Short mmCIF file of C-alpha atoms in Angstrom, two decimals:
data_model
loop_
_atom_site.label_atom_id
_atom_site.label_comp_id
_atom_site.label_asym_id
_atom_site.label_seq_id
_atom_site.Cartn_x
_atom_site.Cartn_y
_atom_site.Cartn_z
CA UNK A 145 0.00 0.00 0.01
CA UNK A 146 1.31 3.42 -0.99
CA UNK A 147 1.99 5.85 1.87
CA UNK A 148 1.18 9.37 0.91
CA UNK A 149 3.89 12.00 1.79
CA UNK A 150 6.32 9.47 3.12
CA UNK A 151 9.87 10.84 4.06
CA UNK A 152 11.34 9.24 0.95
CA UNK A 153 8.68 10.81 -1.27
CA UNK A 154 9.25 14.31 0.32
CA UNK A 155 12.92 13.93 -0.11
CA UNK A 156 12.56 12.96 -3.78
CA UNK A 157 10.35 15.97 -4.23
CA UNK A 158 12.84 18.25 -2.64
CA UNK A 159 15.70 16.92 -4.81
CA UNK A 160 13.46 17.44 -7.94
CA UNK A 161 12.79 21.09 -7.05
CA UNK A 162 16.49 21.68 -6.30
CA UNK A 163 17.40 20.08 -9.72
CA UNK A 164 14.85 22.28 -11.48
CA UNK A 165 16.23 25.36 -9.67
CA UNK A 166 19.75 24.62 -10.73
CA UNK A 167 18.69 23.95 -14.34
CA UNK A 168 16.93 27.39 -14.22
CA UNK A 169 19.89 29.12 -12.67
CA UNK A 170 22.48 27.89 -15.05
CA UNK A 171 20.07 28.27 -17.94
CA UNK A 172 19.70 31.97 -17.16
CA UNK A 173 23.53 32.38 -16.85
CA UNK A 174 24.08 30.69 -20.28
CA UNK A 175 21.24 32.66 -21.89
CA UNK A 176 22.63 35.94 -20.59
CA UNK A 177 26.03 35.34 -22.05
CA UNK A 178 24.85 33.70 -25.31
CA UNK A 179 22.31 36.42 -25.96
CA UNK A 180 24.28 38.07 -28.82
CA UNK A 181 24.39 34.67 -30.65
CA UNK A 182 20.69 33.76 -30.04
CA UNK A 183 19.77 34.49 -33.57
CA UNK A 184 22.50 32.05 -34.68
CA UNK A 185 21.07 29.28 -32.48
CA UNK A 186 17.56 29.95 -33.61
CA UNK A 187 18.58 30.27 -37.32
CA UNK A 188 20.27 26.89 -36.97
CA UNK A 189 17.02 25.44 -35.55
CA UNK A 190 14.96 26.71 -38.30
CA UNK A 191 17.36 25.35 -40.96
CA UNK A 192 17.33 21.99 -39.14
CA UNK A 193 13.59 21.82 -39.37
CA UNK A 194 13.83 22.39 -43.18
CA UNK A 195 16.77 20.07 -43.75
CA UNK A 196 16.15 17.19 -41.37
CA UNK A 197 14.38 15.07 -44.06
CA UNK A 198 17.46 15.49 -46.34
CA UNK A 199 19.63 14.23 -43.55
CA UNK A 200 17.33 11.18 -43.12
CA UNK A 201 17.23 10.45 -46.82
CA UNK A 202 21.09 10.67 -47.20
CA UNK A 203 21.73 8.49 -44.07
CA UNK A 204 18.95 5.95 -44.29
CA UNK A 205 18.25 5.70 -47.99
CA UNK A 206 21.69 6.30 -49.54
CA UNK A 207 23.55 4.88 -46.45
CA UNK A 208 25.92 7.86 -46.21
CA UNK A 209 27.86 8.37 -43.04
CA UNK A 210 26.23 10.93 -40.70
CA UNK A 211 29.39 13.14 -40.74
CA UNK A 212 29.67 13.09 -44.45
CA UNK A 213 25.88 13.76 -44.89
CA UNK A 214 25.88 16.57 -42.23
CA UNK A 215 28.85 18.26 -44.13
CA UNK A 216 27.08 18.13 -47.49
CA UNK A 217 23.96 19.81 -46.07
CA UNK A 218 25.97 22.49 -44.33
CA UNK A 219 27.83 23.17 -47.54
CA UNK A 220 24.42 23.41 -49.33
CA UNK A 221 23.17 25.88 -46.63
CA UNK A 222 26.44 27.92 -46.96
CA UNK A 223 26.22 27.92 -50.83
CA UNK A 224 22.59 28.63 -51.52
CA UNK A 225 21.47 30.53 -48.28
CA UNK A 226 24.08 32.13 -46.18
CA UNK A 227 26.62 33.24 -48.83
CA UNK A 228 23.98 34.95 -51.18
CA UNK A 229 22.40 36.58 -48.14
CA UNK A 230 25.70 38.02 -46.89
CA UNK A 231 26.87 39.02 -50.37
CA UNK A 232 23.69 40.94 -50.99
CA UNK A 233 24.07 42.72 -47.68
CA UNK A 234 27.66 43.61 -48.49
CA UNK A 235 26.66 44.90 -51.89
CA UNK A 236 24.11 47.21 -50.25
CA UNK A 237 26.71 48.50 -47.84
CA UNK A 238 29.31 49.00 -50.56
CA UNK A 239 26.96 50.90 -52.76
CA UNK A 240 25.57 53.03 -50.10
CA UNK A 241 29.18 53.85 -48.93
CA UNK A 242 29.88 55.20 -52.43
CA UNK A 243 26.75 57.36 -52.51
CA UNK A 244 27.72 61.09 -52.05
CA UNK A 245 25.28 63.30 -50.33
CA UNK A 246 25.20 66.95 -51.18
CA UNK A 247 23.29 68.57 -48.19
CA UNK A 248 22.82 71.91 -49.76
CA UNK A 249 21.29 70.39 -52.91
CA UNK A 250 18.98 68.19 -50.78
CA UNK A 251 17.75 71.14 -48.72
CA UNK A 252 17.35 73.28 -51.81
CA UNK A 253 15.37 70.81 -53.71
CA UNK A 254 13.11 69.94 -50.74
CA UNK A 255 12.57 73.60 -49.90
CA UNK A 256 11.49 74.34 -53.53
CA UNK A 257 9.04 71.46 -53.36
CA UNK A 258 7.86 72.60 -49.92
CA UNK A 259 7.40 76.14 -51.03
CA UNK A 260 5.24 74.94 -54.02
CA UNK A 261 3.01 72.93 -51.51
CA UNK A 262 2.84 75.80 -49.08
CA UNK A 263 1.90 78.32 -51.79
CA UNK A 264 -1.11 76.13 -52.82
CA UNK A 265 -2.40 75.38 -49.17
CA UNK A 266 -1.62 78.80 -47.73
CA UNK A 267 0.38 78.20 -44.58
CA UNK A 268 3.94 77.06 -43.74
CA UNK A 269 4.71 73.34 -43.08
CA UNK A 270 8.40 73.00 -43.68
CA UNK A 271 11.29 75.35 -42.32
CA UNK A 272 15.00 75.08 -42.84
CA UNK A 273 15.33 73.96 -39.23
CA UNK A 274 13.02 70.98 -39.39
CA UNK A 275 14.61 69.93 -42.85
CA UNK A 276 18.12 69.84 -41.21
CA UNK A 277 17.89 66.18 -40.40
CA UNK A 278 17.83 65.04 -44.02
CA UNK A 279 21.65 65.07 -44.68
CA UNK A 280 22.11 62.73 -41.76
CA UNK A 281 19.85 59.99 -43.07
CA UNK A 282 22.46 58.43 -45.30
CA UNK A 283 25.17 58.20 -42.67
CA UNK A 284 22.83 56.74 -40.03
CA UNK A 285 21.51 54.14 -42.63
CA UNK A 286 25.01 52.99 -43.44
CA UNK A 287 25.86 52.72 -39.78
CA UNK A 288 22.71 50.67 -39.06
CA UNK A 289 23.38 48.32 -42.12
CA UNK A 290 27.05 47.91 -41.19
CA UNK A 291 26.12 46.76 -37.58
CA UNK A 292 23.37 44.43 -39.08
CA UNK A 293 26.01 42.96 -41.56
CA UNK A 294 28.45 42.27 -38.75
CA UNK A 295 25.84 40.57 -36.63
CA UNK A 296 24.72 38.57 -39.72
CA UNK A 297 28.11 37.31 -40.38
CA UNK A 298 28.87 36.30 -36.72
CA UNK A 299 25.64 34.52 -36.34
CA UNK A 300 26.13 32.92 -39.77
CA UNK A 301 29.16 31.21 -38.27
CA UNK A 302 27.22 30.09 -35.32
CA UNK A 303 24.60 28.65 -37.64
CA UNK A 304 27.13 26.53 -39.56
CA UNK A 305 28.55 24.93 -36.38
CA UNK A 306 25.37 24.52 -34.50
CA UNK A 307 23.46 23.10 -37.64
CA UNK A 308 26.26 20.57 -38.25
CA UNK A 309 25.99 19.05 -34.77
CA UNK A 310 22.20 19.17 -34.80
CA UNK A 311 22.22 17.21 -38.03
CA UNK A 312 24.88 14.87 -36.73
CA UNK A 313 22.60 13.90 -33.87
CA UNK A 314 19.30 13.94 -35.92
CA UNK A 315 18.32 10.50 -34.54
CA UNK A 316 18.17 11.75 -30.93
CA UNK A 317 17.79 15.51 -31.23
CA UNK A 318 14.09 15.47 -32.15
CA UNK A 319 13.17 12.77 -29.73
CA UNK A 320 14.88 14.62 -26.90
CA UNK A 321 12.80 17.79 -27.49
CA UNK A 322 9.61 15.83 -27.68
CA UNK A 323 10.54 13.87 -24.53
CA UNK A 324 10.69 17.09 -22.46
CA UNK A 325 7.37 18.63 -23.73
CA UNK A 326 4.62 18.45 -21.12
CA UNK A 327 1.91 17.48 -23.68
CA UNK A 328 0.20 14.30 -24.60
CA UNK A 329 1.16 12.65 -27.94
CA UNK A 330 -1.54 14.30 -30.05
CA UNK A 331 -0.48 17.80 -28.94
CA UNK A 332 3.18 17.10 -29.46
CA UNK A 333 2.39 16.01 -33.01
CA UNK A 334 0.34 19.15 -33.61
CA UNK A 335 3.08 21.30 -32.14
CA UNK A 336 5.65 19.72 -34.49
CA UNK A 337 3.46 20.21 -37.56
CA UNK A 338 2.58 23.80 -36.70
CA UNK A 339 6.14 24.79 -36.02
CA UNK A 340 7.37 23.29 -39.28
CA UNK A 341 4.55 24.97 -41.30
CA UNK A 342 5.31 28.47 -39.67
CA UNK A 343 9.01 28.09 -40.35
CA UNK A 344 8.50 26.97 -43.88
CA UNK A 345 6.17 29.81 -44.53
CA UNK A 346 8.66 32.40 -43.28
CA UNK A 347 12.00 30.74 -44.19
CA UNK A 348 10.89 29.87 -47.73
CA UNK A 349 8.09 32.27 -48.45
CA UNK A 350 9.69 35.50 -47.38
CA UNK A 351 12.97 35.13 -49.36
CA UNK A 352 10.98 33.88 -52.45
CA UNK A 353 8.68 36.90 -52.22
CA UNK A 354 11.56 39.20 -51.85
CA UNK A 355 13.34 37.85 -54.96
CA UNK A 356 10.22 38.27 -56.99
CA UNK A 357 9.62 41.77 -55.75
CA UNK A 358 13.19 42.57 -56.40
CA UNK A 359 12.94 41.60 -60.06
CA UNK A 360 9.76 43.54 -60.76
CA UNK A 361 11.14 46.60 -58.93
CA UNK A 362 14.37 46.53 -60.88
CA UNK A 363 12.58 46.40 -64.16
CA UNK A 364 10.48 49.45 -63.25
CA UNK A 365 13.40 51.37 -61.83
CA UNK A 366 15.32 50.77 -64.92
CA UNK A 367 12.52 51.72 -67.21
CA UNK A 368 11.98 55.10 -65.38
CA UNK A 369 15.74 55.86 -65.30
CA UNK A 370 16.36 55.49 -61.54
CA UNK A 371 20.08 55.64 -60.89
CA UNK A 372 21.49 52.82 -58.87
CA UNK A 373 18.42 50.88 -59.89
CA UNK A 374 20.04 47.59 -58.68
CA UNK A 375 20.64 48.95 -55.23
CA UNK A 376 17.00 50.29 -54.75
CA UNK A 377 15.74 46.99 -56.22
CA UNK A 378 17.65 45.09 -53.42
CA UNK A 379 16.41 47.54 -50.84
CA UNK A 380 12.78 47.07 -52.16
CA UNK A 381 13.35 43.25 -51.90
CA UNK A 382 14.36 43.62 -48.30
CA UNK A 383 11.52 46.03 -47.50
CA UNK A 384 9.09 43.11 -48.21
CA UNK A 385 9.61 41.99 -44.58
CA UNK A 386 8.50 45.24 -43.16
CA UNK A 387 4.88 45.10 -41.88
CA UNK A 388 2.26 47.52 -43.15
CA UNK A 389 4.50 49.87 -45.10
CA UNK A 390 6.48 47.16 -46.97
CA UNK A 391 8.05 48.22 -50.32
CA UNK A 392 6.14 51.60 -50.25
CA UNK A 393 9.13 52.75 -48.02
CA UNK A 394 11.33 52.58 -51.06
CA UNK A 395 9.36 53.40 -54.25
CA UNK A 396 7.33 56.19 -52.75
CA UNK A 397 10.36 58.27 -51.65
CA UNK A 398 12.00 57.55 -55.01
CA UNK A 399 9.00 58.97 -56.91
CA UNK A 400 8.85 61.99 -54.59
CA UNK A 401 12.55 62.56 -54.96
CA UNK A 402 12.14 62.45 -58.74
CA UNK A 403 9.35 64.96 -58.63
CA UNK A 404 11.35 67.32 -56.32
CA UNK A 405 14.24 67.02 -58.73
CA UNK A 406 12.08 68.34 -61.59
CA UNK A 407 11.20 64.94 -63.28
CA UNK A 408 7.47 65.15 -62.79
CA UNK A 409 6.62 62.39 -65.32
CA UNK A 410 9.21 59.98 -64.08
CA UNK A 411 8.29 60.54 -60.50
CA UNK A 412 4.60 59.98 -61.13
CA UNK A 413 5.42 56.94 -63.12
CA UNK A 414 7.54 55.37 -60.36
CA UNK A 415 4.73 56.05 -57.92
CA UNK A 416 2.07 54.54 -60.27
CA UNK A 417 4.31 51.59 -61.03
CA UNK A 418 4.92 50.96 -57.36
CA UNK A 419 1.21 51.26 -56.51
CA UNK A 420 -0.33 49.18 -59.34
CA UNK A 421 2.54 46.70 -60.12
CA UNK A 422 4.96 46.25 -57.15
CA UNK A 423 2.13 46.30 -54.50
CA UNK A 424 -0.14 44.06 -56.61
CA UNK A 425 2.46 41.45 -57.14
CA UNK A 426 3.20 41.65 -53.37
CA UNK A 427 -0.36 40.86 -52.45
CA UNK A 428 -0.86 38.14 -55.07
CA UNK A 429 2.32 36.28 -54.29
CA UNK A 430 1.68 36.48 -50.54
CA UNK A 431 -1.76 35.04 -51.05
CA UNK A 432 -0.36 32.12 -53.18
CA UNK A 433 2.50 31.33 -50.75
CA UNK A 434 0.11 31.44 -47.68
CA UNK A 435 -2.10 28.79 -49.39
CA UNK A 436 0.75 26.66 -50.47
CA UNK A 437 2.85 26.81 -47.27
CA UNK A 438 0.86 27.89 -44.34
CA UNK A 439 -2.34 30.01 -44.04
CA UNK A 440 -1.15 32.17 -41.14
CA UNK A 441 -3.47 35.10 -40.15
CA UNK A 442 -1.95 38.39 -41.44
CA UNK A 443 -2.03 39.98 -38.06
CA UNK A 444 0.29 37.24 -36.64
CA UNK A 445 2.86 38.06 -39.36
CA UNK A 446 2.61 41.79 -38.91
CA UNK A 447 2.82 41.86 -35.18
CA UNK A 448 5.31 38.89 -35.20
CA UNK A 449 7.73 40.91 -37.32
CA UNK A 450 7.41 43.91 -35.12
CA UNK A 451 8.21 41.86 -32.12
CA UNK A 452 10.91 39.69 -33.71
CA UNK A 453 13.12 42.19 -35.63
CA UNK A 454 14.05 44.22 -32.49
CA UNK A 455 14.77 40.94 -30.74
CA UNK A 456 16.60 38.93 -33.26
CA UNK A 457 17.53 41.26 -36.08
CA UNK A 458 17.08 39.65 -39.49
CA UNK A 459 16.10 36.27 -38.13
CA UNK A 460 13.21 38.13 -36.28
CA UNK A 461 11.31 37.93 -39.71
CA UNK A 462 11.12 34.15 -38.96
CA UNK A 463 11.12 33.83 -35.19
CA UNK A 464 8.83 36.83 -34.35
CA UNK A 465 5.80 35.21 -36.19
CA UNK A 466 6.91 31.83 -34.73
CA UNK A 467 7.06 33.08 -31.20
CA UNK A 468 3.72 34.82 -31.46
CA UNK A 469 2.17 31.71 -33.24
CA UNK A 470 3.35 29.44 -30.41
CA UNK A 471 1.88 31.68 -27.82
CA UNK A 472 -1.50 31.62 -29.59
CA UNK A 473 -1.11 27.80 -30.17
CA UNK A 474 -0.40 27.10 -26.46
CA UNK A 475 -3.43 29.29 -25.57
CA UNK A 476 -5.70 27.35 -28.00
CA UNK A 477 -4.30 24.06 -26.55
CA UNK A 478 -5.33 25.14 -23.06
CA UNK A 479 -8.82 26.09 -24.23
CA UNK A 480 -9.15 22.90 -26.20
CA UNK A 481 -8.02 20.60 -23.37
CA UNK A 482 -9.33 22.21 -20.11
CA UNK A 483 -12.35 24.53 -20.94
CA UNK A 484 -15.48 22.45 -21.38
CA UNK A 485 -17.37 23.08 -24.59
CA UNK A 486 -14.73 25.28 -25.95
CA UNK A 487 -14.90 25.85 -29.76
CA UNK A 488 -11.09 26.32 -29.91
CA UNK A 489 -8.93 24.10 -32.26
CA UNK A 490 -5.39 23.44 -31.17
CA UNK A 491 -4.00 25.01 -34.35
CA UNK A 492 -2.66 28.41 -35.60
CA UNK A 493 -2.44 27.62 -39.28
CA UNK A 494 -5.14 25.89 -41.28
CA UNK A 495 -2.91 23.78 -43.40
CA UNK A 496 -3.50 20.69 -41.19
CA UNK A 497 -6.87 19.59 -39.87
CA UNK A 498 -7.19 18.67 -36.30
CA UNK A 499 -6.16 15.05 -35.74
CA UNK A 500 -6.38 12.28 -33.18
CA UNK A 501 -4.03 9.39 -32.49
CA UNK A 502 -5.53 5.97 -32.92
CA UNK A 503 -3.96 3.24 -30.72
CA UNK A 504 -2.09 0.73 -32.76
CA UNK A 505 -2.03 2.89 -35.83
CA UNK A 506 0.63 5.44 -36.97
CA UNK A 507 -1.68 7.79 -38.76
CA UNK A 508 -4.20 10.20 -37.50
CA UNK A 509 -7.91 10.76 -37.98
CA UNK A 510 -9.95 13.89 -37.77
CA UNK A 511 -11.30 14.66 -34.30
CA UNK A 512 -15.13 14.42 -34.06
#
């Protein structure tokens, strides 16, 4: 017969709490020191989710050694993902560093445009004092981009090493994570599916959308005679990650700058092209990718990016929406499991239907 609250049971409970306290203590110390490299660890985790099946295929289908297979996949990541991304960032920095800014010309052109607007509306909006910030914009942008590229390179190195060892231990890594999750098997499966869908939607969808936007923007900028069209096309591609404003933050100032510079037709053409072509392509491609990868609510993406970019830099585009999605997922799981008659589904995306484990069967069935 079991004796409740026996001395041995109390002692075991005390040891358990002490062990949990030690784990939390050392975990906080490690997290504090590793905070600058957190984006690298999260980036490696995202790539692991995307590349795990390749590792399984190489090791279990083609019988490659784990070390050789992991090396091949890391080289693939370096060649097709990290190197192009870093190269584009360096191109942007190099081009911006070579741009000469004439403060007097900027202020003169903006003042002329402001004078024309003020003459039409009848009162003053701009003064030389509140236009004095304009010459500083270029320098500040270069400094911010330089810092971002440095962080991107450092965390890229972290990604390579962490991803290699994750892949090397692919047989135990996933099982270890599932083992410590305090959920039943159905919810563990749901969590794995949702996490993979969200990462795929952001890690594949965002770069693909950026590339398509960049091509369309480059064609338009070349047609309307924008100098440094390639640079602005790359900036437009990067601007796709910005919530709400998106690519407008690039093509609208370009159009206004052309109008201020005296090219009324070119400036209006850039604005019209940005509004009717670039923005339309953005909306259409986003809709298609959402349906193909994961149908995530737009508000999750918008607020996820707003939360993630300040926390993780570039990787915040992926992990901001992921963190927000996981929060909503756990909230829905709680409602689904513990609130009677709740209509909540333990999902965030709509790619997968709710499923239930059948004893003795490896598949799932829809929950009734």
